[in-house]
PDB file of C-alpha atoms in Angstrom:
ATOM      1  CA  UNK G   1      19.159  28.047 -26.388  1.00  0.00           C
ATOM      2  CA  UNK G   2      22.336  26.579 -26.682  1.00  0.00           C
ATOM      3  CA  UNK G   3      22.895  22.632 -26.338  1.00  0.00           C
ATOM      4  CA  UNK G   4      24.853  20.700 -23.744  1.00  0.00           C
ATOM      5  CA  UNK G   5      26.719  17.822 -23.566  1.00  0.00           C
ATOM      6  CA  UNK G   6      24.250  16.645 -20.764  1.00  0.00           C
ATOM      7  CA  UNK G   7      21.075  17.548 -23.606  1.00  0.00           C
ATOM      8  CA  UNK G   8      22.866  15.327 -26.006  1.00  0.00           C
ATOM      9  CA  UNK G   9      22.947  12.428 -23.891  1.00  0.00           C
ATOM     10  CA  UNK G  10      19.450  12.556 -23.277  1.00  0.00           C
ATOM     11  CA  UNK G  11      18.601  12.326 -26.909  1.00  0.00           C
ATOM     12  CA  UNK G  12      16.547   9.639 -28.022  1.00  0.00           C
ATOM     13  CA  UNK G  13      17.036   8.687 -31.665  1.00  0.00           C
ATOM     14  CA  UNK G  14      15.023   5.322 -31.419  1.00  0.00           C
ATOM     15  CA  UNK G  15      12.169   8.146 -30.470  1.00  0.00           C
ATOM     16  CA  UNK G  16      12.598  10.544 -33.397  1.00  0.00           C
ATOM     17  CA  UNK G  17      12.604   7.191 -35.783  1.00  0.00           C
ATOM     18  CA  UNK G  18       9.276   6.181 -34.091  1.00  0.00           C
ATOM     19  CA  UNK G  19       8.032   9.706 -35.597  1.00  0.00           C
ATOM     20  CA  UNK G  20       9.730   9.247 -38.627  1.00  0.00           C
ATOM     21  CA  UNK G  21       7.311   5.768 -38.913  1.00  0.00           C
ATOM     22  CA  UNK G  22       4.321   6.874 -37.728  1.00  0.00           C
ATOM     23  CA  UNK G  23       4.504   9.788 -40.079  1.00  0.00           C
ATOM     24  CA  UNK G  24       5.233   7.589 -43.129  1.00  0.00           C
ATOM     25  CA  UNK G  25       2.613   5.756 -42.478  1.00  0.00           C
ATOM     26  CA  UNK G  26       0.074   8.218 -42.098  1.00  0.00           C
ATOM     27  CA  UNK G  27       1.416   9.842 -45.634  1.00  0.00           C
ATOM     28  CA  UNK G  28       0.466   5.833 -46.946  1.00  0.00           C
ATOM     29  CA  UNK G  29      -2.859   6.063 -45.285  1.00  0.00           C
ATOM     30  CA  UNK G  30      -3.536   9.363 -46.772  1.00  0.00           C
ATOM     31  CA  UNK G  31      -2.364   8.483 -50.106  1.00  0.00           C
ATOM     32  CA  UNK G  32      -4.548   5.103 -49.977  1.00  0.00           C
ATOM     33  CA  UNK G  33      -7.608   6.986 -48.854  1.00  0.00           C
ATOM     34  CA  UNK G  34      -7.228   9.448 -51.879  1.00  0.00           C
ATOM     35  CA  UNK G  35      -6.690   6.342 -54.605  1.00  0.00           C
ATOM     36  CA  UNK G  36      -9.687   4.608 -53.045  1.00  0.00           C
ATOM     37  CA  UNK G  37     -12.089   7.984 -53.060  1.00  0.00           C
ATOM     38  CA  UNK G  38     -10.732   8.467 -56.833  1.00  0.00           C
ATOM     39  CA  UNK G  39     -11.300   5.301 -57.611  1.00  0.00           C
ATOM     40  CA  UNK G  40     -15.109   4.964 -56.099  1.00  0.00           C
ATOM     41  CA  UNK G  41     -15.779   8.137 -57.789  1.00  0.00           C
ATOM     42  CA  UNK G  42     -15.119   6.478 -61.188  1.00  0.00           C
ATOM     43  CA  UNK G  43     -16.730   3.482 -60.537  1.00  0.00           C
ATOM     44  CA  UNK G  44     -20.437   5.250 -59.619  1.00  0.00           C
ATOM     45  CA  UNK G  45     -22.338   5.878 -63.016  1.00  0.00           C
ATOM     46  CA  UNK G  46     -24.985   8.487 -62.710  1.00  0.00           C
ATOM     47  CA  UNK G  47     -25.280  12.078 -63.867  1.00  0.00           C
ATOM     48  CA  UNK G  48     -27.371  15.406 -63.106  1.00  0.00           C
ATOM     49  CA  UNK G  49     -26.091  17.898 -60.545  1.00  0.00           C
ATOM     50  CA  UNK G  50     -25.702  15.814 -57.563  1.00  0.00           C
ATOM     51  CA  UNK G  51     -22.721  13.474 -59.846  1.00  0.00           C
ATOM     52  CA  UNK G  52     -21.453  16.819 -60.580  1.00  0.00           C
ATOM     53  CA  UNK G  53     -21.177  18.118 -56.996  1.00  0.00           C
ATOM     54  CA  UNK G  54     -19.786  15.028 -55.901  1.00  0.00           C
ATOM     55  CA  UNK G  55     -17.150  15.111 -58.304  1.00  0.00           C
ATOM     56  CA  UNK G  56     -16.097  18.211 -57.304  1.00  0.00           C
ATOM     57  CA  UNK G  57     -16.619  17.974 -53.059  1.00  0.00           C
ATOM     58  CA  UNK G  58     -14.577  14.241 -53.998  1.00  0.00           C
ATOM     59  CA  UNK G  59     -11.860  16.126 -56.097  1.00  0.00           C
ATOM     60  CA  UNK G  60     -11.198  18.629 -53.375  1.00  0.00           C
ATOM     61  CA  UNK G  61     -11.360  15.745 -51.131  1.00  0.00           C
ATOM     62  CA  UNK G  62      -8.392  14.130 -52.656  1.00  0.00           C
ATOM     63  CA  UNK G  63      -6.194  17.528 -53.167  1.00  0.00           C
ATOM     64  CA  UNK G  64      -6.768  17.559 -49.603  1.00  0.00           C
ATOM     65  CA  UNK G  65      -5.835  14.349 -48.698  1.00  0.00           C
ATOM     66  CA  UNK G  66      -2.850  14.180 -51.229  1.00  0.00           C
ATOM     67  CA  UNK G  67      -1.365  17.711 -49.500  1.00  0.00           C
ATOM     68  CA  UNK G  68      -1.825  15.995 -46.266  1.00  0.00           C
ATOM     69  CA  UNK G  69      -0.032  12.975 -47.514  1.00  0.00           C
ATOM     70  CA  UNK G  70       3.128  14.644 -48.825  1.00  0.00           C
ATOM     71  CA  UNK G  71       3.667  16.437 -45.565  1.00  0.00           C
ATOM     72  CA  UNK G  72       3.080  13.781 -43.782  1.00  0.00           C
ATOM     73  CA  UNK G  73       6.159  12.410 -45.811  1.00  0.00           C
ATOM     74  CA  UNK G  74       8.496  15.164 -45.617  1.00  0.00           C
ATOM     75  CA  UNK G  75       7.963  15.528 -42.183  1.00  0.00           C
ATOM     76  CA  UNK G  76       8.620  11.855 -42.178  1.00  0.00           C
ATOM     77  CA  UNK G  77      11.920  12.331 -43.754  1.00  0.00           C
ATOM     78  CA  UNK G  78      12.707  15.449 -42.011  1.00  0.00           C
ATOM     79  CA  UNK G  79      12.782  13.077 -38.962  1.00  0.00           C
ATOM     80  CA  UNK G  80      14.765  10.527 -39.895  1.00  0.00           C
ATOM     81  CA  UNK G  81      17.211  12.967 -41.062  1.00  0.00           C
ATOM     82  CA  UNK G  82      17.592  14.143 -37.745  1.00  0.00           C
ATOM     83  CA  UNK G  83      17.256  10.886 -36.355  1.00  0.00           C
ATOM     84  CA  UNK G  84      20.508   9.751 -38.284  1.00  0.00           C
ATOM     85  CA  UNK G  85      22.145  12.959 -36.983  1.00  0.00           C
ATOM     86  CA  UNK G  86      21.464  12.474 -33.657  1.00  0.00           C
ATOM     87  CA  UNK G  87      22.712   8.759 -33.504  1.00  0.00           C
ATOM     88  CA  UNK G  88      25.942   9.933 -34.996  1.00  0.00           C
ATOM     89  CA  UNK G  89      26.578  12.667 -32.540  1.00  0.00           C
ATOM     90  CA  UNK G  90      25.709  10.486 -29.744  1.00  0.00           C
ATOM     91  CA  UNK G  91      28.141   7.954 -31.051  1.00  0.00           C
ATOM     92  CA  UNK G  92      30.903  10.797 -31.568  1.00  0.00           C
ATOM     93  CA  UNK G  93      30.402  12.190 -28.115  1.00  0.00           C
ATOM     94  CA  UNK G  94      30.709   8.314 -26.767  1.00  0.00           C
ATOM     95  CA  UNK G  95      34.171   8.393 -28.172  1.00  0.00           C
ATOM     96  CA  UNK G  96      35.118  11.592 -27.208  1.00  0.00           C
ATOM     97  CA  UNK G  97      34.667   9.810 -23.520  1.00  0.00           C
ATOM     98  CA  UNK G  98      36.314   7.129 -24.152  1.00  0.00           C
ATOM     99  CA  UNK G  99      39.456   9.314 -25.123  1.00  0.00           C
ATOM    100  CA  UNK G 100      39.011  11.144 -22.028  1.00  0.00           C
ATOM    101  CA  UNK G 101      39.217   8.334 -20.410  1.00  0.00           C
ATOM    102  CA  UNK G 102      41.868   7.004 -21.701  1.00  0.00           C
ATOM    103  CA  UNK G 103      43.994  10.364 -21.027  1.00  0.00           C
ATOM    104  CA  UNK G 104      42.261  10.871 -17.327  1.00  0.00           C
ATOM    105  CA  UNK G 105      40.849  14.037 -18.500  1.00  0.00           C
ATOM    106  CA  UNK G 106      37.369  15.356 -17.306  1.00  0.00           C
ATOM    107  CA  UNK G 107      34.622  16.844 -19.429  1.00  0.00           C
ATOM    108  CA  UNK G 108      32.227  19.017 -17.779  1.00  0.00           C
ATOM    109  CA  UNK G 109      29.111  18.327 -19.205  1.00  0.00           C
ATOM    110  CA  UNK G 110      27.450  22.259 -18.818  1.00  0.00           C
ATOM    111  CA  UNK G 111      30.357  23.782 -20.705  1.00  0.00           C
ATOM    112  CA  UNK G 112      32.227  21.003 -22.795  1.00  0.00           C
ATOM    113  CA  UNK G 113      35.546  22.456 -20.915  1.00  0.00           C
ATOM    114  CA  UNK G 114      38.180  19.448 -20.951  1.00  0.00           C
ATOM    115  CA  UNK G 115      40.055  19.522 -17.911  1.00  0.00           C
ATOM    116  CA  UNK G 116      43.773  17.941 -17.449  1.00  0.00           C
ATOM    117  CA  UNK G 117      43.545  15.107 -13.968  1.00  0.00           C
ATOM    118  CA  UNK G 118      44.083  16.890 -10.691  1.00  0.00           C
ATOM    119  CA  UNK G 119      47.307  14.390  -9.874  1.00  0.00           C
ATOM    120  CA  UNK G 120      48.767  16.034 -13.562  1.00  0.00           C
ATOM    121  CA  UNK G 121      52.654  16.438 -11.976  1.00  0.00           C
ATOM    122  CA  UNK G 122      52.209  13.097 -10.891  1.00  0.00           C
ATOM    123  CA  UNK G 123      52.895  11.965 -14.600  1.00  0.00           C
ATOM    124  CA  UNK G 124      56.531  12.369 -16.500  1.00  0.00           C
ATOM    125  CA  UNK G 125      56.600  15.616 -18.838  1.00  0.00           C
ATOM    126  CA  UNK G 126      56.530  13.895 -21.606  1.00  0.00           C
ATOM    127  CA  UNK G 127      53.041  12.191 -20.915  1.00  0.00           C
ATOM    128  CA  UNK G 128      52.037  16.039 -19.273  1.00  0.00           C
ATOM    129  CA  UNK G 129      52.574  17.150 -22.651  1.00  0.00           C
ATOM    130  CA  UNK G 130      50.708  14.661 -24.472  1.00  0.00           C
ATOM    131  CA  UNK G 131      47.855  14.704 -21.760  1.00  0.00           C
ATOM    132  CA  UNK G 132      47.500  18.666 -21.926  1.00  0.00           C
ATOM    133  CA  UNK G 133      47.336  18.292 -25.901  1.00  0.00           C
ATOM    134  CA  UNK G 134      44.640  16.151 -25.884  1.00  0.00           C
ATOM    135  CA  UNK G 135      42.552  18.468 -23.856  1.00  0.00           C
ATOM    136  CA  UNK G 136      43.204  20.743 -26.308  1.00  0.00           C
ATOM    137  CA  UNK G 137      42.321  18.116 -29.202  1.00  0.00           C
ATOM    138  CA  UNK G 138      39.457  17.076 -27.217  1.00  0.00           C
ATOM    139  CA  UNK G 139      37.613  20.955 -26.673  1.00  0.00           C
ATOM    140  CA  UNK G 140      38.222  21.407 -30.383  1.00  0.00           C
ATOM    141  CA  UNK G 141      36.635  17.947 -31.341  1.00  0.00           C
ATOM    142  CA  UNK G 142      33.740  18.759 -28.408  1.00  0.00           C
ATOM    143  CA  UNK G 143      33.326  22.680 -30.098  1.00  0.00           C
ATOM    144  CA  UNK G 144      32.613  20.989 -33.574  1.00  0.00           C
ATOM    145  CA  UNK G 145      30.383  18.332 -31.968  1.00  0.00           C
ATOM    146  CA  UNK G 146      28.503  20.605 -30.340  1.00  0.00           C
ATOM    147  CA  UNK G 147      28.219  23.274 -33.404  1.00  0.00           C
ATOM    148  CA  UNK G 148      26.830  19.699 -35.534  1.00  0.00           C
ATOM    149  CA  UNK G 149      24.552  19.167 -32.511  1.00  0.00           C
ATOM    150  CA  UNK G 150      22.738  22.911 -32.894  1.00  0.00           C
ATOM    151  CA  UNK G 151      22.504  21.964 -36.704  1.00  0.00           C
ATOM    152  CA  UNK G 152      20.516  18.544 -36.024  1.00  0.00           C
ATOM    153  CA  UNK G 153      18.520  20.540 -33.315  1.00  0.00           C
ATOM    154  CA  UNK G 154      17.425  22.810 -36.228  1.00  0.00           C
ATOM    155  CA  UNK G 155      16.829  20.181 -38.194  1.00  0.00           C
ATOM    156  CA  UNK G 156      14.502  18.541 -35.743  1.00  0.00           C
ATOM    157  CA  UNK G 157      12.757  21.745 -34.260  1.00  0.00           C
ATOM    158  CA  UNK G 158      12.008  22.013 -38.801  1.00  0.00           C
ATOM    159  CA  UNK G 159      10.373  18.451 -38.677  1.00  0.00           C
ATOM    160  CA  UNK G 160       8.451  19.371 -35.414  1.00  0.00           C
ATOM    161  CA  UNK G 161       7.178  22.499 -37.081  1.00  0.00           C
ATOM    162  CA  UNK G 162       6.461  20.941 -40.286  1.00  0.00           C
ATOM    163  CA  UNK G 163       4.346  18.553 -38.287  1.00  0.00           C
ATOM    164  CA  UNK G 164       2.474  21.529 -36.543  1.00  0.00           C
ATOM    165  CA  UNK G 165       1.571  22.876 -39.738  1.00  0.00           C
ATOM    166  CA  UNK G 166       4.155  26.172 -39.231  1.00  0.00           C
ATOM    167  CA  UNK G 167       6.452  24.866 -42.286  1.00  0.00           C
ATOM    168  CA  UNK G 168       5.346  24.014 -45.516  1.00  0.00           C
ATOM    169  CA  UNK G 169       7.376  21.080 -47.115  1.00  0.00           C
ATOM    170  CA  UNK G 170       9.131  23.539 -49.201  1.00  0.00           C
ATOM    171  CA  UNK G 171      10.311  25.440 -46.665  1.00  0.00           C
ATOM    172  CA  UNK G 172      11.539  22.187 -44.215  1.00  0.00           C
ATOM    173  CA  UNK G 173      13.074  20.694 -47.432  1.00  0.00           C
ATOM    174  CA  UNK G 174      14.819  24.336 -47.822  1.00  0.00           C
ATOM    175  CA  UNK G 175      15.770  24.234 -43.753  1.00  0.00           C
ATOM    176  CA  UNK G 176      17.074  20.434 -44.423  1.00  0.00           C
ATOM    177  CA  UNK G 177      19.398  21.456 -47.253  1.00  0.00           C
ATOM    178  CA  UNK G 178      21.208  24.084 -45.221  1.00  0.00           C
ATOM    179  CA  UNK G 179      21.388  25.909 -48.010  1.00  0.00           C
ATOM    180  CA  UNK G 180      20.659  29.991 -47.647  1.00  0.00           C
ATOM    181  CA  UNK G 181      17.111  30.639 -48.535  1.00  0.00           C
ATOM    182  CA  UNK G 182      16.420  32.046 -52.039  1.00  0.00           C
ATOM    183  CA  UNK G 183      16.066  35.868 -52.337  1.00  0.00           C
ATOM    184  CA  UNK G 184      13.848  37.617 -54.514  1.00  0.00           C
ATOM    185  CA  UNK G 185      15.447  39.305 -57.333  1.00  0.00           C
ATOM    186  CA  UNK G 186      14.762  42.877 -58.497  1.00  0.00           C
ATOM    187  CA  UNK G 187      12.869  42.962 -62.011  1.00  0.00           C
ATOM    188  CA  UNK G 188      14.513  44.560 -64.965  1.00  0.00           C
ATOM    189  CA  UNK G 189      12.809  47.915 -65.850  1.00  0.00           C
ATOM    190  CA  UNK G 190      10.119  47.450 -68.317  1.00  0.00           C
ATOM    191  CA  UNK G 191       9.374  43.832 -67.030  1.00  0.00           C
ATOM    192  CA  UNK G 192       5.814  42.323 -67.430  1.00  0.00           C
ATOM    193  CA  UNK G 193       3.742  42.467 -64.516  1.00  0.00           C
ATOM    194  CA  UNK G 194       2.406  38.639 -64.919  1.00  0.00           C
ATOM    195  CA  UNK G 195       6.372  37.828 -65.338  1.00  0.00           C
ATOM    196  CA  UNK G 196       7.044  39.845 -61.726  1.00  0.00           C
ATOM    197  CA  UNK G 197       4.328  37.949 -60.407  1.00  0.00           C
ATOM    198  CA  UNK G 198       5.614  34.485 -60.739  1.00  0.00           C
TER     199      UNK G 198
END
């Protein structure tokens, strides 16, 4: 789906830093909850089968917990990223008014077309000209904005994901760094099959 200027407006970036909070906190609880069940686990002194099966339901437990607690924090990140993002395009696109203004030009919010003021003859030719290169300044400023916009959409849809469990926080980290993903490489002939493994 492609974004508007009218989809931009309504972002909220005080709402994607409320997720960014509550999912930093929740990687804090998590983390707390595994130093506290590690911890316990020490301090009980006893032995026989049942110590040993506690140990081990309390260490898988923890790995649990911990995984929980660094995607909870990616995530986290992940939103605040896009959180930052978003407040900067917003701001952009508020200037990008204001400049309209300024030159009586109209933006249509559906396309991003910049449009020159219906009483245009009105003006002298000189201001004509420097009105009608605006609106050319102005589509190419509101093209890049809304190119940045699809990239902090990504962004966000990755930190949504990540929080549904559909992205691993390897793989949002990997979205975040816009960076092409990593391709397998072909194995030289005669390679060990534990090394082709890895």
């Amino acid at each position: 789906m492609t974004l508007t200027l009218a989809d931009i407006e309504r972002w909220d970036p005080a709402a994607i830093a409320a997720v960014f909070d509550a999912a930093i906190k929740r990687s804090y609880g998590a983390h707390t909850a595994s130093a506290a069940l590690g911890e316990t686990m020490r301090l009980l002194d006893f032995g026989g089968d049942a110590a040993e099966a506690a140990r081990a339901a309390t260490h898988r437990t923890t790995l649990i917990l911990d995984t929980h607690a660094d995607a909870c924090e990616t995530v986290g990140h992940a939103a605040a990223k896009s959180a930052e993002e978003v407040a900067a395009i917003k701001l952009r696109l508020q200037t990008i008014r204001g400049t309209a203004r300024d030159f009586h030009l109209t933006i249509d919010n559906a396309t991003g077309a910049v449009s020159p003021p219906t009483n245009l003859l009105s003006f002298s030719p000189g201001d004509q000209r420097v009105i009608v290169d605006e609106a050319v300044r102005l589509t190419e400023s509101i093209n890049r904005l809304l190119a940045d916009a699809e990239c902090a959409d990504e962004d966000l849809a990755a930190a949504i994901r990540g929080a549904d469990g559909d992205l691993s926080p390897e793989q949002i980290n990997a979205h975040l760094s816009h960076e092409p993903p990593k391709m397998p490489q072909v194995p030289p002939p005669g390679s060990d099959p534990e090394t082709v493994k890895k």
